Coordinates of C-alpha atoms (C1' of nucleotides) in Angstrom, one line a residue:
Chain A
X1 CA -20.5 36.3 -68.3
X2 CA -23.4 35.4 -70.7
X3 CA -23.2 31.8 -69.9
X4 CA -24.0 32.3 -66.0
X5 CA -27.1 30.2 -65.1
X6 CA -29.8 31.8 -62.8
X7 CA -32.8 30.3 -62.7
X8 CA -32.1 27.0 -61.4
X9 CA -34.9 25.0 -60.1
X10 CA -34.2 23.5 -56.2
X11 CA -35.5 20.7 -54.8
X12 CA -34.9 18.7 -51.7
X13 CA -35.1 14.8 -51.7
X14 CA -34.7 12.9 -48.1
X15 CA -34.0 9.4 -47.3
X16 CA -35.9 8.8 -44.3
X17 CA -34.5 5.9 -42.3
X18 CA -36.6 4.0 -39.6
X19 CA -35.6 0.8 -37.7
X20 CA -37.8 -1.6 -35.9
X21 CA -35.7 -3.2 -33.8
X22 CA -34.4 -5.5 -36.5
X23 CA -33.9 -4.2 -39.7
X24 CA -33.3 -0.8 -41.6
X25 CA -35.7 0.1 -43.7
X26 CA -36.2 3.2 -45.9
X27 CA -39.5 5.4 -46.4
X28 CA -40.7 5.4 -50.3
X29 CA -43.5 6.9 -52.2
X30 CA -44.9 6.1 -54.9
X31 CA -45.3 9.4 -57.8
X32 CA -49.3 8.7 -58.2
X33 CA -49.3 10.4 -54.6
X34 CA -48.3 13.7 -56.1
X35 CA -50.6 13.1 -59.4
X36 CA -52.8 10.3 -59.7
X37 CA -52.6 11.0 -63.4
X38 CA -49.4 10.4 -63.8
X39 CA -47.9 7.1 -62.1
X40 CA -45.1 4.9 -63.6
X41 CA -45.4 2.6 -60.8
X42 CA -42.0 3.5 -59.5
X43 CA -40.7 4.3 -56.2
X44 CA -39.5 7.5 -55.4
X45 CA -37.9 9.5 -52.1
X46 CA -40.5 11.9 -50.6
X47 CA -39.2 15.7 -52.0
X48 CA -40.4 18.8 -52.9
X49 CA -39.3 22.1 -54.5
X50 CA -37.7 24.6 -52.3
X51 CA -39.8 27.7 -51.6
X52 CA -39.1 31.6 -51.2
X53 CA -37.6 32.5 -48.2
X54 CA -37.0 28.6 -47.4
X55 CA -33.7 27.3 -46.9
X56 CA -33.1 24.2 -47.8
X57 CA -33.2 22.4 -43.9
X58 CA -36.7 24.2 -43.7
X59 CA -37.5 22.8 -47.0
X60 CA -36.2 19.2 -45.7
X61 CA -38.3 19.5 -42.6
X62 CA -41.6 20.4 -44.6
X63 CA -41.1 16.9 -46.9
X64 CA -40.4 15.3 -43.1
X65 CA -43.5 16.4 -41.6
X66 CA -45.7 15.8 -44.6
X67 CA -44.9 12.3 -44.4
X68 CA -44.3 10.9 -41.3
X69 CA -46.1 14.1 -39.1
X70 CA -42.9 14.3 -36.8
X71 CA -41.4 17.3 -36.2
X72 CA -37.4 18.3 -35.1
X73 CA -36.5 15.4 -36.0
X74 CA -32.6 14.8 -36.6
X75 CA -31.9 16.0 -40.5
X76 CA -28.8 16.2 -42.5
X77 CA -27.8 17.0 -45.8
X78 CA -25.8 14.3 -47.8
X79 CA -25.0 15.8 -51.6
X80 CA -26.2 18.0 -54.0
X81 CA -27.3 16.0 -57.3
X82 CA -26.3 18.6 -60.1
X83 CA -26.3 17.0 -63.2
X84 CA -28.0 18.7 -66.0
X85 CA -29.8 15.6 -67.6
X86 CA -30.6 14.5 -64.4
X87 CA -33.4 15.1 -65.0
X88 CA -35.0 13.9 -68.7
X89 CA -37.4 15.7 -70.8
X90 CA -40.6 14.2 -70.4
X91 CA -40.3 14.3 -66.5
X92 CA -39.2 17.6 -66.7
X93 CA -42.2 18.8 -68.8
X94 CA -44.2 17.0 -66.0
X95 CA -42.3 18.6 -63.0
X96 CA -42.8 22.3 -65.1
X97 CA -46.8 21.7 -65.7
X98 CA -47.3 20.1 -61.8
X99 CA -45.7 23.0 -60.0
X100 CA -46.2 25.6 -62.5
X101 CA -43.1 26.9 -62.9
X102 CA -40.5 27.0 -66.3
X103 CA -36.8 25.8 -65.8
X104 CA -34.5 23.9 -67.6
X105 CA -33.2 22.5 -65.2
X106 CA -34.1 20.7 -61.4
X107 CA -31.1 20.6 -59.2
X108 CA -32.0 18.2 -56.0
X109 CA -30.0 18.4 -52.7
X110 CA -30.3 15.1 -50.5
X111 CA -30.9 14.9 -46.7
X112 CA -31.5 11.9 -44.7
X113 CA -33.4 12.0 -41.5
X114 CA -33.7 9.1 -38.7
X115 CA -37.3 8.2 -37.3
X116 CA -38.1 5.4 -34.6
X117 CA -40.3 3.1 -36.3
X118 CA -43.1 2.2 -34.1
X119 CA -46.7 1.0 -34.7
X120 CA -47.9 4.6 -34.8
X121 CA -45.6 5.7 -37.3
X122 CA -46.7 2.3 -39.9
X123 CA -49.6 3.2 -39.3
X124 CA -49.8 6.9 -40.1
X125 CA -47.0 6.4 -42.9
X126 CA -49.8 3.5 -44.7
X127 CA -52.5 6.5 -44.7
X128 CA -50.7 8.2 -46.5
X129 CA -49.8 6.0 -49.2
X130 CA -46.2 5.3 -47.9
X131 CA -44.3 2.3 -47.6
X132 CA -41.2 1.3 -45.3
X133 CA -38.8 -1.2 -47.2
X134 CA -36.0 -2.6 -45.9
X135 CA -33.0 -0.8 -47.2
X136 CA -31.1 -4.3 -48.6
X137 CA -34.2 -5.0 -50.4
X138 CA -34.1 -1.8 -52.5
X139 CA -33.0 -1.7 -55.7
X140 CA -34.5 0.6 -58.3
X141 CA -36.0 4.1 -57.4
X142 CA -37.2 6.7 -60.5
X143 CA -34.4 8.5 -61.7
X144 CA -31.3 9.0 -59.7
X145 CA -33.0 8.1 -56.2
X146 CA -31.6 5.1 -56.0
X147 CA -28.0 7.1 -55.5
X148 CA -29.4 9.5 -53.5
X149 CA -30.4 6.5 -51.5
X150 CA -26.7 4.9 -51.8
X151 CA -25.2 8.3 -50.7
X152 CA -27.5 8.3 -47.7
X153 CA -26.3 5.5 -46.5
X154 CA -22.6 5.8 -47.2
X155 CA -23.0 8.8 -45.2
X156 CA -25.2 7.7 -42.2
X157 CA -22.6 4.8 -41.5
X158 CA -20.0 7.2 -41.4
X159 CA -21.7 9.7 -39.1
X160 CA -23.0 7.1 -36.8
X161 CA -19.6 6.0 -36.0
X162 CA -19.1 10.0 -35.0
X163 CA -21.8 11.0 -33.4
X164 CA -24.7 9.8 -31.1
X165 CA -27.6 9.7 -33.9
X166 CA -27.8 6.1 -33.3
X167 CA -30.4 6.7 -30.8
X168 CA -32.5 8.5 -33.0
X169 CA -33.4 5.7 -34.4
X170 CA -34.2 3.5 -31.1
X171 CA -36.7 4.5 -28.4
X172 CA -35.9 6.2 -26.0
X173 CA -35.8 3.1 -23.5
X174 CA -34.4 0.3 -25.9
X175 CA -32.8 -3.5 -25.2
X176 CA -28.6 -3.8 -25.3
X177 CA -29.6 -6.2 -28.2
X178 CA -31.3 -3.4 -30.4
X179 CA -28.7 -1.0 -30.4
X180 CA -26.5 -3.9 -31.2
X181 CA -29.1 -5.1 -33.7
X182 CA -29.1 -1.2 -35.5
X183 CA -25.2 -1.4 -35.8
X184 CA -25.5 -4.5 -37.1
X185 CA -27.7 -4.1 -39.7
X186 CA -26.3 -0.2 -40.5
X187 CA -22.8 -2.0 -41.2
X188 CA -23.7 -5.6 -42.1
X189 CA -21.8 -7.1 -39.6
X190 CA -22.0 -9.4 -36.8
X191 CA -20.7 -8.4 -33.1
X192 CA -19.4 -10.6 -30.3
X193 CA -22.6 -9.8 -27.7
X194 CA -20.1 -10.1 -24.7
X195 CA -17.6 -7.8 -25.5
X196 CA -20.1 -5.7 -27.3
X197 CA -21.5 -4.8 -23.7
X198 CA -18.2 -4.5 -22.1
X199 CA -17.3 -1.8 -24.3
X200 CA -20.5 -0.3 -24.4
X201 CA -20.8 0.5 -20.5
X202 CA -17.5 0.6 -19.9
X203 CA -18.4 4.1 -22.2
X204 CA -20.6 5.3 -20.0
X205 CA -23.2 6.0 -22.3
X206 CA -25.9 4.7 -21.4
X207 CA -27.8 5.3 -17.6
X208 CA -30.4 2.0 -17.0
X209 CA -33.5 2.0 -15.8
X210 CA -35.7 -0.5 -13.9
X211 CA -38.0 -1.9 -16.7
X212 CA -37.8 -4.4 -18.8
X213 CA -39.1 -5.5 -22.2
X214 CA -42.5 -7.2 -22.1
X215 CA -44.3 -9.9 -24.0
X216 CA -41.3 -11.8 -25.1
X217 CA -40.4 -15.6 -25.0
X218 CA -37.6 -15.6 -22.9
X219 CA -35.9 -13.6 -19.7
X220 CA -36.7 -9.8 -20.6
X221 CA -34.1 -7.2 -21.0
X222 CA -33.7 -4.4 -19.1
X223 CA -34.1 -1.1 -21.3
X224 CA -31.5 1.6 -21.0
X225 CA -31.5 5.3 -22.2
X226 CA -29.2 7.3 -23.4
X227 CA -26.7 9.2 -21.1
X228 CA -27.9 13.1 -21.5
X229 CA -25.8 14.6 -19.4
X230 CA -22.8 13.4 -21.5
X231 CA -23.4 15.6 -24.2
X232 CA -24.2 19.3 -22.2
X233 CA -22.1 21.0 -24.0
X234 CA -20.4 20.4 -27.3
X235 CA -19.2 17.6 -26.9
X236 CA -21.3 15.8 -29.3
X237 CA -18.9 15.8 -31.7
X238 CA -16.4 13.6 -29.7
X239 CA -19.2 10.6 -29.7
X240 CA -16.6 8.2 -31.0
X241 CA -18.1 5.1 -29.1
X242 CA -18.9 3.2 -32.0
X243 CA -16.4 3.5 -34.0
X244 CA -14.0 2.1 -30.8
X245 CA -16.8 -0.9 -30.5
X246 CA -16.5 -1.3 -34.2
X247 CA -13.5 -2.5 -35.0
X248 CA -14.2 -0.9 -38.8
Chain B
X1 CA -47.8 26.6 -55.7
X2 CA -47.3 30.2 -56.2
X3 CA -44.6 30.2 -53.4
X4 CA -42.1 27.9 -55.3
X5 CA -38.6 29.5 -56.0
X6 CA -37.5 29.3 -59.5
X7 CA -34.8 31.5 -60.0
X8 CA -32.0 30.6 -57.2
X9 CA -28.3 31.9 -58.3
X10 CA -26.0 28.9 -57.5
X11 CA -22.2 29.2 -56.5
X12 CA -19.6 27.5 -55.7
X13 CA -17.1 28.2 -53.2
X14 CA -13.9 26.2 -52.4
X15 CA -11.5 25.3 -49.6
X16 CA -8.5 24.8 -50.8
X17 CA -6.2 22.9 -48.6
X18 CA -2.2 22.6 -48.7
X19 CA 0.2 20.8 -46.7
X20 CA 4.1 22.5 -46.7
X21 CA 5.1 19.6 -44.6
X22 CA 4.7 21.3 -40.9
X23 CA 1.1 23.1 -41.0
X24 CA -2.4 22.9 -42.9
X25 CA -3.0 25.8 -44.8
X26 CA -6.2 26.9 -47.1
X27 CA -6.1 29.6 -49.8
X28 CA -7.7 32.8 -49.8
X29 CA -8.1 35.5 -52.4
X30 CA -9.3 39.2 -51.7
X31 CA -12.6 40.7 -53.5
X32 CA -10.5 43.3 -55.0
X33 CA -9.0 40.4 -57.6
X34 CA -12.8 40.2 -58.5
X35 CA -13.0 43.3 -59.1
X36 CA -10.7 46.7 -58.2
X37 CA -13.6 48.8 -56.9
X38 CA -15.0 46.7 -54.4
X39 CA -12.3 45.6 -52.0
X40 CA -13.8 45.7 -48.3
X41 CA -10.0 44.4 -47.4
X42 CA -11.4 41.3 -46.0
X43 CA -10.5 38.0 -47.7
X44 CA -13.1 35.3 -49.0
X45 CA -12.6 31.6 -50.3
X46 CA -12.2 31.3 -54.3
X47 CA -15.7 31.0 -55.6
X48 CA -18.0 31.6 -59.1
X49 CA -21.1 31.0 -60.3
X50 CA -22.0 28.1 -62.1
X51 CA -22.9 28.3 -65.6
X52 CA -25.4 26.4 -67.9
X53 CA -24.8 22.9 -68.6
X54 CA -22.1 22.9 -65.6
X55 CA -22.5 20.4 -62.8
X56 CA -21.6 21.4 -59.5
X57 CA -18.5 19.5 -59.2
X58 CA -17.2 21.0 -62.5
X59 CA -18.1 24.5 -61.4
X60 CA -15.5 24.0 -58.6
X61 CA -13.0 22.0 -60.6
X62 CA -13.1 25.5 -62.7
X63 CA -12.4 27.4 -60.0
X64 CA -9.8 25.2 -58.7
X65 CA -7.8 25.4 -61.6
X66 CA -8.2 29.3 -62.0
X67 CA -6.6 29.6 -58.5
X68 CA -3.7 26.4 -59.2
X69 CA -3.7 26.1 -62.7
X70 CA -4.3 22.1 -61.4
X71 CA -6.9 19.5 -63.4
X72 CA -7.9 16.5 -62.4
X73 CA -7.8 17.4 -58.4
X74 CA -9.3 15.6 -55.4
X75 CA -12.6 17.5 -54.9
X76 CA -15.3 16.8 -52.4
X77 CA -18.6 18.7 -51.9
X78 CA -19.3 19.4 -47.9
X79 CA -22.9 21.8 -47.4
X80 CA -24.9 24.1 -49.0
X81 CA -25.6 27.1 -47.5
X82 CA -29.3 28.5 -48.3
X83 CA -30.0 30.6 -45.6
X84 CA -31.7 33.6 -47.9
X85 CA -30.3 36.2 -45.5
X86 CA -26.8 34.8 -46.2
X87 CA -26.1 37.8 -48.5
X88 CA -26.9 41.4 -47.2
X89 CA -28.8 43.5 -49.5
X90 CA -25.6 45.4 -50.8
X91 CA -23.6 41.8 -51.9
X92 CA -26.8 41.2 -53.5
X93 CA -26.4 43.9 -55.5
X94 CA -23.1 44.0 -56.4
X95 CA -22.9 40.2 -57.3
X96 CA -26.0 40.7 -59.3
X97 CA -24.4 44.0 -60.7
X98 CA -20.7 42.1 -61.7
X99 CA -22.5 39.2 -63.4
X100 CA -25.1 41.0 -65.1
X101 CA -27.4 38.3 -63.5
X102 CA -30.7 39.3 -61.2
X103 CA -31.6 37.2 -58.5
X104 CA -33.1 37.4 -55.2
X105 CA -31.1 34.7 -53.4
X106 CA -28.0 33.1 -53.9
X107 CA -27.4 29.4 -52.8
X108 CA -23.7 28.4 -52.5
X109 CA -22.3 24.9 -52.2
X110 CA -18.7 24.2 -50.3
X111 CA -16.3 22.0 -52.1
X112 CA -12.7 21.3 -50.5
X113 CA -9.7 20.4 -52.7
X114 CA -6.2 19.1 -51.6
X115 CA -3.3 20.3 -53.2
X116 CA 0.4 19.6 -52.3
X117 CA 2.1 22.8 -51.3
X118 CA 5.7 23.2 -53.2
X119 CA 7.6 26.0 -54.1
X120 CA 6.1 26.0 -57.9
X121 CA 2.4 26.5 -56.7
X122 CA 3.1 28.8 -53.6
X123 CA 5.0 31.3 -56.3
X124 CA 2.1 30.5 -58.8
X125 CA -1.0 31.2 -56.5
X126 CA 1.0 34.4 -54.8
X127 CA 1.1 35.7 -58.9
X128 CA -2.8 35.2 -58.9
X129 CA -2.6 37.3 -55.8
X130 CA -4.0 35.0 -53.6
X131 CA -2.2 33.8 -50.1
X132 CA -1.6 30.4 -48.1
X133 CA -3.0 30.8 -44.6
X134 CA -2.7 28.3 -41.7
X135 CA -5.9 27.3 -40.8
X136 CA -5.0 28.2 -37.4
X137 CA -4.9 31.1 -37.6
X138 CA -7.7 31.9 -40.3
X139 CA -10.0 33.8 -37.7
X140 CA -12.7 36.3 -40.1
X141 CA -13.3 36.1 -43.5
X142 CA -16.6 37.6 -46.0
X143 CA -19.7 37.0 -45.1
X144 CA -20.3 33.2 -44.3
X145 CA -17.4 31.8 -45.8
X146 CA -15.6 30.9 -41.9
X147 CA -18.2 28.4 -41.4
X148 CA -18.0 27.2 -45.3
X149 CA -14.1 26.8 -44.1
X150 CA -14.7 25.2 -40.3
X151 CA -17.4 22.9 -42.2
X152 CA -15.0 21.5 -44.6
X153 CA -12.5 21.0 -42.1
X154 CA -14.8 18.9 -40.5
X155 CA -15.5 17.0 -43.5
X156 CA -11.9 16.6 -44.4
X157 CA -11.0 14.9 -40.6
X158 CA -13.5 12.4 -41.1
X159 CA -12.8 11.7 -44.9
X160 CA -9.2 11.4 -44.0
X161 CA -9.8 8.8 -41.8
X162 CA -11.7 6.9 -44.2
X163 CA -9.9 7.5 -47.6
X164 CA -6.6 7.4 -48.8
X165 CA -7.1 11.2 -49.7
X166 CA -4.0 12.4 -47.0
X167 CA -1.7 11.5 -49.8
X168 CA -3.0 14.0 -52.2
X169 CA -2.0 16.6 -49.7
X170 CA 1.7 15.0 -49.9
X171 CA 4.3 15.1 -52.4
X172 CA 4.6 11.5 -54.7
X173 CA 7.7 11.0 -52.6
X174 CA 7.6 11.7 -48.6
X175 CA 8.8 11.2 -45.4
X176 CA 7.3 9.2 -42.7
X177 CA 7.5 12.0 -40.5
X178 CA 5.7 14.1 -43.2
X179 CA 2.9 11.5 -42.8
X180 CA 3.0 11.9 -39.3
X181 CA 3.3 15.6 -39.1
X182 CA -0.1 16.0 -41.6
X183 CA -1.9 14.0 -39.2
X184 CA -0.6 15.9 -35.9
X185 CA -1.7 19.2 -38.1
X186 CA -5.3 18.3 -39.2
X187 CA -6.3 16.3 -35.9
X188 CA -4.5 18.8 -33.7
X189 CA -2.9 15.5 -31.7
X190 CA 0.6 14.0 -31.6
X191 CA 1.3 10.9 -32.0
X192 CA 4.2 8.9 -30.7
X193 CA 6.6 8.0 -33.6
X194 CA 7.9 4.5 -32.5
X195 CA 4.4 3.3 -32.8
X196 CA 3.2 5.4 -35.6
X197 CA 5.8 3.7 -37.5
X198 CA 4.8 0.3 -36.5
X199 CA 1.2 0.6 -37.2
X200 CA 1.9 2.3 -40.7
X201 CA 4.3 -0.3 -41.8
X202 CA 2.2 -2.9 -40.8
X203 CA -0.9 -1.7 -42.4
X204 CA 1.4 -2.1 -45.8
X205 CA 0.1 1.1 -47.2
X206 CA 3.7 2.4 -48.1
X207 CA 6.2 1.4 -50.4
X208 CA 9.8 2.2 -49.6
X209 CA 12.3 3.8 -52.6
X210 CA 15.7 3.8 -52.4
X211 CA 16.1 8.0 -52.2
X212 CA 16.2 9.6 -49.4
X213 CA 15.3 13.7 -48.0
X214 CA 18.3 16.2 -48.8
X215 CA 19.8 19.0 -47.6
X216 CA 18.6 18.4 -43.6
X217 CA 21.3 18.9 -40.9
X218 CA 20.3 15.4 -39.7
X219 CA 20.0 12.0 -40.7
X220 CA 18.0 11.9 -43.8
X221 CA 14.8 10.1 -43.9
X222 CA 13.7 7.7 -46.4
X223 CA 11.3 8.4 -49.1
X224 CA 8.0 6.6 -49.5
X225 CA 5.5 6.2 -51.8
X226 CA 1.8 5.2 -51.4
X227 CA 1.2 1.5 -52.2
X228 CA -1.7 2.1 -54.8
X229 CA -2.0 -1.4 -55.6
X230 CA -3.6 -1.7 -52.3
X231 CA -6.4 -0.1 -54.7
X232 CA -6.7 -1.5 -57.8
X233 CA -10.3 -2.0 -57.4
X234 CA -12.8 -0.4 -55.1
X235 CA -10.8 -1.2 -51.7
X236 CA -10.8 2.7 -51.8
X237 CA -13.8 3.0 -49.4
X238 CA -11.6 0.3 -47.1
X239 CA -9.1 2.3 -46.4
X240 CA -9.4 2.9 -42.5
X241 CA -5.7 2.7 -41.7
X242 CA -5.7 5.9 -39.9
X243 CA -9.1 5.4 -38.0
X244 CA -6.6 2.6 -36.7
X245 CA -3.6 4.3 -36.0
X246 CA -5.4 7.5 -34.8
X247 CA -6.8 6.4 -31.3
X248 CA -9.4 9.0 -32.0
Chain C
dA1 C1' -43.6 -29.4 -14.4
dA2 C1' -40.3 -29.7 -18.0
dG3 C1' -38.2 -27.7 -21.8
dC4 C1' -36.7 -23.8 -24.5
dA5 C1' -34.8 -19.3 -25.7
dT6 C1' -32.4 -15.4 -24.5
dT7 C1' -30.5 -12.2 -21.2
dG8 C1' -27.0 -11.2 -17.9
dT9 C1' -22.7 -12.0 -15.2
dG10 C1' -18.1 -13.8 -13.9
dC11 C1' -13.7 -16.0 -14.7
dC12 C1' -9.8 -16.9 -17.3
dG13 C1' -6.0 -17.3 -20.6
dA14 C1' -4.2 -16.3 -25.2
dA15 C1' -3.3 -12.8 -28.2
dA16 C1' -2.8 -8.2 -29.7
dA17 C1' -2.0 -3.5 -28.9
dT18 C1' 0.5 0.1 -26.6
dA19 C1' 4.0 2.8 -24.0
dC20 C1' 8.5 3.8 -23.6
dG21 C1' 13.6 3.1 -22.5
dC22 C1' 17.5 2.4 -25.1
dT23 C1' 20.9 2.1 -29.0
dA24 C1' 22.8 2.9 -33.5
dA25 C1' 23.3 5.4 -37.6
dG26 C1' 23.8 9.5 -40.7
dT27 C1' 24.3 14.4 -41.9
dA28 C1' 25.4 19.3 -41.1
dT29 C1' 27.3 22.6 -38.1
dT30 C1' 30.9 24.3 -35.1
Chain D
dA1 C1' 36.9 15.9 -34.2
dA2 C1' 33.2 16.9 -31.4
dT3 C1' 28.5 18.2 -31.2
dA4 C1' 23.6 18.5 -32.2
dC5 C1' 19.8 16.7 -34.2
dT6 C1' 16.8 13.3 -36.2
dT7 C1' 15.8 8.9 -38.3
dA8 C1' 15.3 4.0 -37.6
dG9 C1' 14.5 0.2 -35.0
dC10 C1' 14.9 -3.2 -31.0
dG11 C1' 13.0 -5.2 -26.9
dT12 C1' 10.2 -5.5 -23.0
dA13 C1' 6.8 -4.5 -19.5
dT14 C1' 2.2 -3.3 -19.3
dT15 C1' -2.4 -2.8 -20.7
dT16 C1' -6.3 -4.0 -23.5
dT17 C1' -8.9 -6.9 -26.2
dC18 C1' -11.0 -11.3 -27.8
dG19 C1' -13.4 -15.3 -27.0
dG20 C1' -14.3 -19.7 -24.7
dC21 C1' -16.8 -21.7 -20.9
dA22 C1' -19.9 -21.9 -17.2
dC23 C1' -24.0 -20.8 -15.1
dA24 C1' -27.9 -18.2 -13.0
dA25 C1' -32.2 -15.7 -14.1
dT26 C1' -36.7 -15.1 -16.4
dG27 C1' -40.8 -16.0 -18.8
dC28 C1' -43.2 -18.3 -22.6
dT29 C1' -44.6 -22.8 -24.6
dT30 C1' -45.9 -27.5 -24.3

DNA sequence: AAGCATTGTGCCGAAAATACGCTAAGTATT
DNA sequence: AATACTTAGCGTATTTTCGGCACAATGCTT
């Protein structure tokens, strides 16, 4: 039992999606952030090393609140990134010498969280040195981010089919045409508008209200909510609406 | 930085799924196989520690094939559990005791495997000294390992949905009905047959051979096999054919 | 005031999916 | 030889879905 390994290093990387009514877009850092001295240019996830007496959700909602200042805001874990060169040499010298610490190794766990994307949260997001990108337009993160970011997404599609964390990403009064908009760009697909509301009410799960959207350039929509009273009990995980209006 | 955790023990700790044809069953294995002077009677899921230079995934392929004597199984992470109270003070102790490790905390990551249930492996696994259970009626096990099991459950309804992975719980050769049964058993449904059998054939997903059940007091069904040229390439994340046929 | 863009609603028919009654066939048991 | 059980499949009535078309409503732009 000589070979058992105990002194792992933990850290937590998250994927934090936001959607602004038309596209997905992902939350990135850059590593100059963390140390100015040391910057590649590169784009990474926000993460941080897990802490005593953290768990890892605790850990995921510190790295959540440090960069977009939100709190209980909807978190999941995705996968646990475990290779042992995952990590190279050089960036594990620098991740030893930042945080003080001696491993040989830096196992990362992935969670994704959803964040409605308003002009507040650019704007607080830009102070601190953050950028949203559209999720399509990504295509090379530092070192294994970029799956972390694949898996994210693999996994969001799947659980938005099964559960109502759709609406974590809208406000809370949103257009028919976002929420069709978000499934649309979530799945790259297009949806017959018609039927699309059919379905949709016919489900009951949405309650409307008497405003409408503002500003725009053509007959405003009337902004809906999300039917609470639907999920009282447990029955959040029989939210299979979308993946009836979705003909996957 | 002084609160950063360094020296986290991780495990691994699997669900091992079977399929006899009528019910879902998962194995278990009592401490005492661990070790003879600590059996609490209870039974736990097969687990280890994982060792330097061992991914995750290989950790549990390990420990897969000490409680099957099977390589090259379908394996699929689900959570991690990190609460640090997750181990009372005297598991601690003996864990840390049995693998001459110390530790503070130990992190444990769920995997579930699928493994088709014949006469060979049940006499192979009862020689380990670990037992099929139906998942039914699976009501306690050690410490947190009942929501390790009701988690990868969940994972494995909405991966079966989604994958072709239902056939790895089957034998090469099966029965329609089989098919049927496996999905009546892990969704806790029934579905009518007529249509079952009209949906599945039309999806193209099976292949017909010319052998047929034995030994049944009844017509005997045809054997099937799984069309796998369906996925020569990466159609494998396609495969929705029971999202289809399952109304959900 | 006219034009434009988009939301929102209703009607309708073709096509697809579904439920289910019914029949025939094949094997073991009695 | 009769019976019991299950597979296998046909056919039809019913329901649901998919889209096309039409048109009213609203508010910005020109």
């Amino acid at each position: 039992m000589s070979s058992v390994q105990t002194n792992s290093a933990i850290s937590v990387d998250c994927v934090i999606f936001g959607f602004d009514g038309e596209n997905l877009k992902a939350l990135l850092v850059r590593r100059r952030n963390a140390d100015p001295l040391y910057d590649d240019g590169g784009h990474k996830l926000p993460g941080a090393m897990i802490r005593e007496n953290e768990t890892l959700p605790e850990a995921a909602a510190r790295v959540l609140e440090a960069s977009t200042g939100l709190k209980d805001i909807y978190l999941k874990q995705t996968s646990i990134f475990s290779d042992p060169d995952r990590v190279d040499q050089s960036e594990l010298q620098w991740i030893c010498q930042y945080h003080g610490i001696k491993t040989d190794r830096v196992v990362t766990v992935g969670y994704y969280a959803l964040v409605k994307l308003d002009p507040g949260m650019v704007s607080y997001t830009k102070r601190q040195g953050a950028v949203w990108m559209n999720v399509d337009d990504i295509h090379h993160l530092i070192m294994d981010h970029m799956d972390i970011l694949s898996d994210a997404l693999t996994v969001l599609q799947k659980d938005i089919l099964w559960s109502p964390i759709a609406f974590n990403l809208l406000p809370k009064k949103f257009t028919v045409r976002q929420l069709q908009n978000l499934l649309e760009a979530v799945f790259g697909i297009e949806l017959d508008n018609r039927n699309f509301r059919k379905k949709l009410f016919s489900a009951g799960v949405l309650v409307e209200t008497d405003e409408y959207e503002k500003h725009v350039s053509h007959k405003p929509a009337r902004l809906y909510q999300l039917n609470k009273s639907l999920f009282s009990k447990k029955n959040i995980v029989n939210f299979s609406t979308f993946a009836r209006i979705i003909n996957i």
